Tab-separated table of C-alpha atoms in Angstrom:
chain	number	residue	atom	x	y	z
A	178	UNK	CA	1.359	-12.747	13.378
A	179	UNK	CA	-1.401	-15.287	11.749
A	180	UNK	CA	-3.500	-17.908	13.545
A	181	UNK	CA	-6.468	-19.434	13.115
A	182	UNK	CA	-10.160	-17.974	13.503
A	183	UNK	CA	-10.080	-20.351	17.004
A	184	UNK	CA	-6.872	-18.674	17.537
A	185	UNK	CA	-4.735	-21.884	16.677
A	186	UNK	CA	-1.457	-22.104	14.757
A	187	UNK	CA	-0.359	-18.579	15.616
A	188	UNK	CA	2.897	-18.034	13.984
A	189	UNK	CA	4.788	-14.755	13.334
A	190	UNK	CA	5.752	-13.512	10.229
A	191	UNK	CA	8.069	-10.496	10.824
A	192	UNK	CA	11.113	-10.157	13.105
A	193	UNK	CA	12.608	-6.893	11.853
A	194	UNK	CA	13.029	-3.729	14.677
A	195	UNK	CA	10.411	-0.824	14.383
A	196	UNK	CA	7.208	-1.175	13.568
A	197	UNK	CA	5.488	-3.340	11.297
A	198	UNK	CA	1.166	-2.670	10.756
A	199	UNK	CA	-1.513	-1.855	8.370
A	200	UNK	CA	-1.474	-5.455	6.754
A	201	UNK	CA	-3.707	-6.588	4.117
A	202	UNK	CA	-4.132	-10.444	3.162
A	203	UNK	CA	-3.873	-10.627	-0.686
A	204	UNK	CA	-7.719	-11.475	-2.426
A	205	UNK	CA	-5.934	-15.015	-3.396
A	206	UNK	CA	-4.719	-15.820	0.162
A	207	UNK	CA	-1.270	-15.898	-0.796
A	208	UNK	CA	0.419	-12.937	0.505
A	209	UNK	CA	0.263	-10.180	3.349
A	210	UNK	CA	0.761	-6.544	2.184
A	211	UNK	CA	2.150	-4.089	5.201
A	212	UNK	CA	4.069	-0.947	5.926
A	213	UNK	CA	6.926	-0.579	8.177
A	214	UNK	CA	9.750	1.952	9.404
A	215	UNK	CA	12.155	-1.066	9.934
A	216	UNK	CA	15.191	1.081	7.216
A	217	UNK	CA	14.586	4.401	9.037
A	218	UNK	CA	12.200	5.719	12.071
A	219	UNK	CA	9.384	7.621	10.916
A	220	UNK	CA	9.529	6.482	7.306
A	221	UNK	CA	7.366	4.242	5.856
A	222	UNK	CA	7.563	1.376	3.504
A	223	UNK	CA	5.455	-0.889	1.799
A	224	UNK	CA	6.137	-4.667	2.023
A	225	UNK	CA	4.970	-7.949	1.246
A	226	UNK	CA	5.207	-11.235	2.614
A	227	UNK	CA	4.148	-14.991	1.525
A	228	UNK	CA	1.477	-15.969	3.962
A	229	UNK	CA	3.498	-18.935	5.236
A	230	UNK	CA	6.549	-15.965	6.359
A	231	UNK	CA	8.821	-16.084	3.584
A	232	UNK	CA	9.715	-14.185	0.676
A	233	UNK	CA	9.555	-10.875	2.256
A	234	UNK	CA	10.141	-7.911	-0.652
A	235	UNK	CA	10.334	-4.394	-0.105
A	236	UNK	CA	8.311	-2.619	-2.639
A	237	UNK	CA	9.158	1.239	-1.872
A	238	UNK	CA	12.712	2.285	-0.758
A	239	UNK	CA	13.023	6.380	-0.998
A	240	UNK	CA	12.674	8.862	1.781
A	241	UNK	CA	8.880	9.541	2.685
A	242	UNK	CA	5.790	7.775	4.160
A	243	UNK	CA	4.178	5.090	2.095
A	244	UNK	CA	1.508	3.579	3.942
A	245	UNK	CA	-2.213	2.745	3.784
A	246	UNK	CA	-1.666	-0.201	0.790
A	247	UNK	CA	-4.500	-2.068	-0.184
A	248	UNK	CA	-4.837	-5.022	-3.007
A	249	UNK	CA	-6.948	-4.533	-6.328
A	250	UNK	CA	-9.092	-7.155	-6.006
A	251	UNK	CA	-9.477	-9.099	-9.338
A	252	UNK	CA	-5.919	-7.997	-11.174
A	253	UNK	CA	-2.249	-7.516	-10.186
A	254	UNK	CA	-2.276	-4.409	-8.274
A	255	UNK	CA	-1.063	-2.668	-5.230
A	256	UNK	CA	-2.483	0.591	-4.602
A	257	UNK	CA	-1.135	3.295	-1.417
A	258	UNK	CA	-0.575	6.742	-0.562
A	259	UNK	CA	3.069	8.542	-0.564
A	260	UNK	CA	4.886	11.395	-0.164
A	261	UNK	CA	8.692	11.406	-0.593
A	262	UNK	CA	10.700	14.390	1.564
A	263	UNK	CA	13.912	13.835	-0.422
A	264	UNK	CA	12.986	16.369	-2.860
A	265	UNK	CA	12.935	19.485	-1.071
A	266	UNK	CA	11.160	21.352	-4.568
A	267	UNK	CA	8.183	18.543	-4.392
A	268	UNK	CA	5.372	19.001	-1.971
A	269	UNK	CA	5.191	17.545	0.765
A	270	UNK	CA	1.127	15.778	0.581
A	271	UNK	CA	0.394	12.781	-0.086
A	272	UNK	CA	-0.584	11.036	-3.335
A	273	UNK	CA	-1.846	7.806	-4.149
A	274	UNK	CA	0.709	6.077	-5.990
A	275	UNK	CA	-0.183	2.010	-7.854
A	276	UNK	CA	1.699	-0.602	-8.766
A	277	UNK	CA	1.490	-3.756	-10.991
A	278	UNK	CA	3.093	-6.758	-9.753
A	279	UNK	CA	3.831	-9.954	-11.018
A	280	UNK	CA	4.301	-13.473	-8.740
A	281	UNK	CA	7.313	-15.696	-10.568
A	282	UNK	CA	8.322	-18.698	-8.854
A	283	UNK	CA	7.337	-17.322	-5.792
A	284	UNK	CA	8.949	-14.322	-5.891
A	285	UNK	CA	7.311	-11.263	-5.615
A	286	UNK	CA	7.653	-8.236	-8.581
A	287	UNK	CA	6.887	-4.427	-8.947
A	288	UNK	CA	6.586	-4.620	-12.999
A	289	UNK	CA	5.379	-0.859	-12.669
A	290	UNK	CA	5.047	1.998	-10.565
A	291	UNK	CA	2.004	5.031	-11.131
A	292	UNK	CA	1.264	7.998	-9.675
A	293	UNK	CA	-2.409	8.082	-9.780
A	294	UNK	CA	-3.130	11.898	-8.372
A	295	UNK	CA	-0.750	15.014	-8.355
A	296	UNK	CA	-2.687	17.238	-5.919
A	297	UNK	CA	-1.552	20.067	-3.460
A	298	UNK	CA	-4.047	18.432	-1.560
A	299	UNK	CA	-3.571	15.091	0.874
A	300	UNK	CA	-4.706	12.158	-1.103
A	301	UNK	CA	-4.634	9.178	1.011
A	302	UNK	CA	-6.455	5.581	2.301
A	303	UNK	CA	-7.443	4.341	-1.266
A	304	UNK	CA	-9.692	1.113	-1.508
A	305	UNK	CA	-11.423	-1.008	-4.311
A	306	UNK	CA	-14.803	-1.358	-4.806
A	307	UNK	CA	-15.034	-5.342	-4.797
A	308	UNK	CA	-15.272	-5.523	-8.305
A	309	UNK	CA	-12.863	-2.958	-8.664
A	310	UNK	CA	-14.459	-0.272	-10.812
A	311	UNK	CA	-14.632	2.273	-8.401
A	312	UNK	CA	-12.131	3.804	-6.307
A	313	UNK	CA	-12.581	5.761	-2.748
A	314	UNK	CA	-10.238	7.723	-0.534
A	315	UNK	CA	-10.533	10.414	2.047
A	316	UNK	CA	-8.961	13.785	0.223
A	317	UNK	CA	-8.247	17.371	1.618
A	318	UNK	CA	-9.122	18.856	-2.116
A	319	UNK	CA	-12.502	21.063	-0.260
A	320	UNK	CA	-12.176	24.639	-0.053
A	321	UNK	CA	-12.034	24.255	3.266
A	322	UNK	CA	-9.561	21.271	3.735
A	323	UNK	CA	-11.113	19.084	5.705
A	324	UNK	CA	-11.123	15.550	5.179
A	325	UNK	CA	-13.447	14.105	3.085
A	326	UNK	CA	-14.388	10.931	1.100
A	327	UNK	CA	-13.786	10.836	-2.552
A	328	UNK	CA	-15.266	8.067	-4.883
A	329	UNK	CA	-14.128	7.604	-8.310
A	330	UNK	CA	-15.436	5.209	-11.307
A	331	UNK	CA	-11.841	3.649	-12.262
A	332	UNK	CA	-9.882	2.066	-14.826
A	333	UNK	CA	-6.698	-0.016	-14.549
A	334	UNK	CA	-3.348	1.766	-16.145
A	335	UNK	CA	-2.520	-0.206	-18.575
């Protein structure tokens, strides 16, 4: 759902079954970024979705969790964590994984997919410094494994 700050104009964006959460508005307004278990129960997606409800794209389609997506906030990217359980040789953590994207007549486009760590340790909840040099996330990579925040000066793959 969106609505106003006075709680006007409420209008909902998704319909699908399962769950749909975690969104983030786009830094130009334009577009909602969400996950959702909508193709299977228990594993996550990432999504967007024009602001106005259309143009709805699935961005990840394999068999783990993808959540936690956030926008870089002055280029073309879509950062998350992921972990994909169809390969039963691959361990099972989470990474953060990045994407370029590209908007062409209103149609939202992966152009590219990264992985940005390859850990045995949980990588996960990655956000942008507002200028976007830095990166943070909470990480499992102490010797003890607790959680802990991790922050990163950071370039843009090009």
């Amino acid at each position: 759902w969106v609505m106003n700050a006075d709680g006007s104009d409420k209008r909902q964006l998704t319909d699908a079954p399962g769950y749909d959460g975690g969104p983030f508005i786009s830094p130009d307004g334009n577009w909602i970024v969400f996950r959702s278990d909508r193709q299977e129960e228990h594993l996550l997606q990432i999504y967007v979705i024009g602001i106005d409800g259309k143009n709805e794209t699935a961005l990840t389609d394999n068999q783990g969790v993808n959540w936690g997506p956030y926008w870089h906030p002055t280029q073309p990217y879509i950062i998350w964590s992921g972990a994909d359980h169809s390969d039963p040789t691959a361990r099972p953590n989470y990474d953060l994984w990045m994407m370029r994207y590209a908007v062409d007549d209103g149609q939202f486009k992966m152009v590219k997919k990264w992985r940005v760590t390859d850990s045995p340790a949980a990588d996960v909840l990655p956000v942008f410094s507002p200028d976007g040099s830095k990166l943070m996330w909470t990480s499992t990579r102490t010797d003890d494994h607790s959680s802990q925040l991790f922050i990163a000066d950071f370039q843009l793959p090009k």
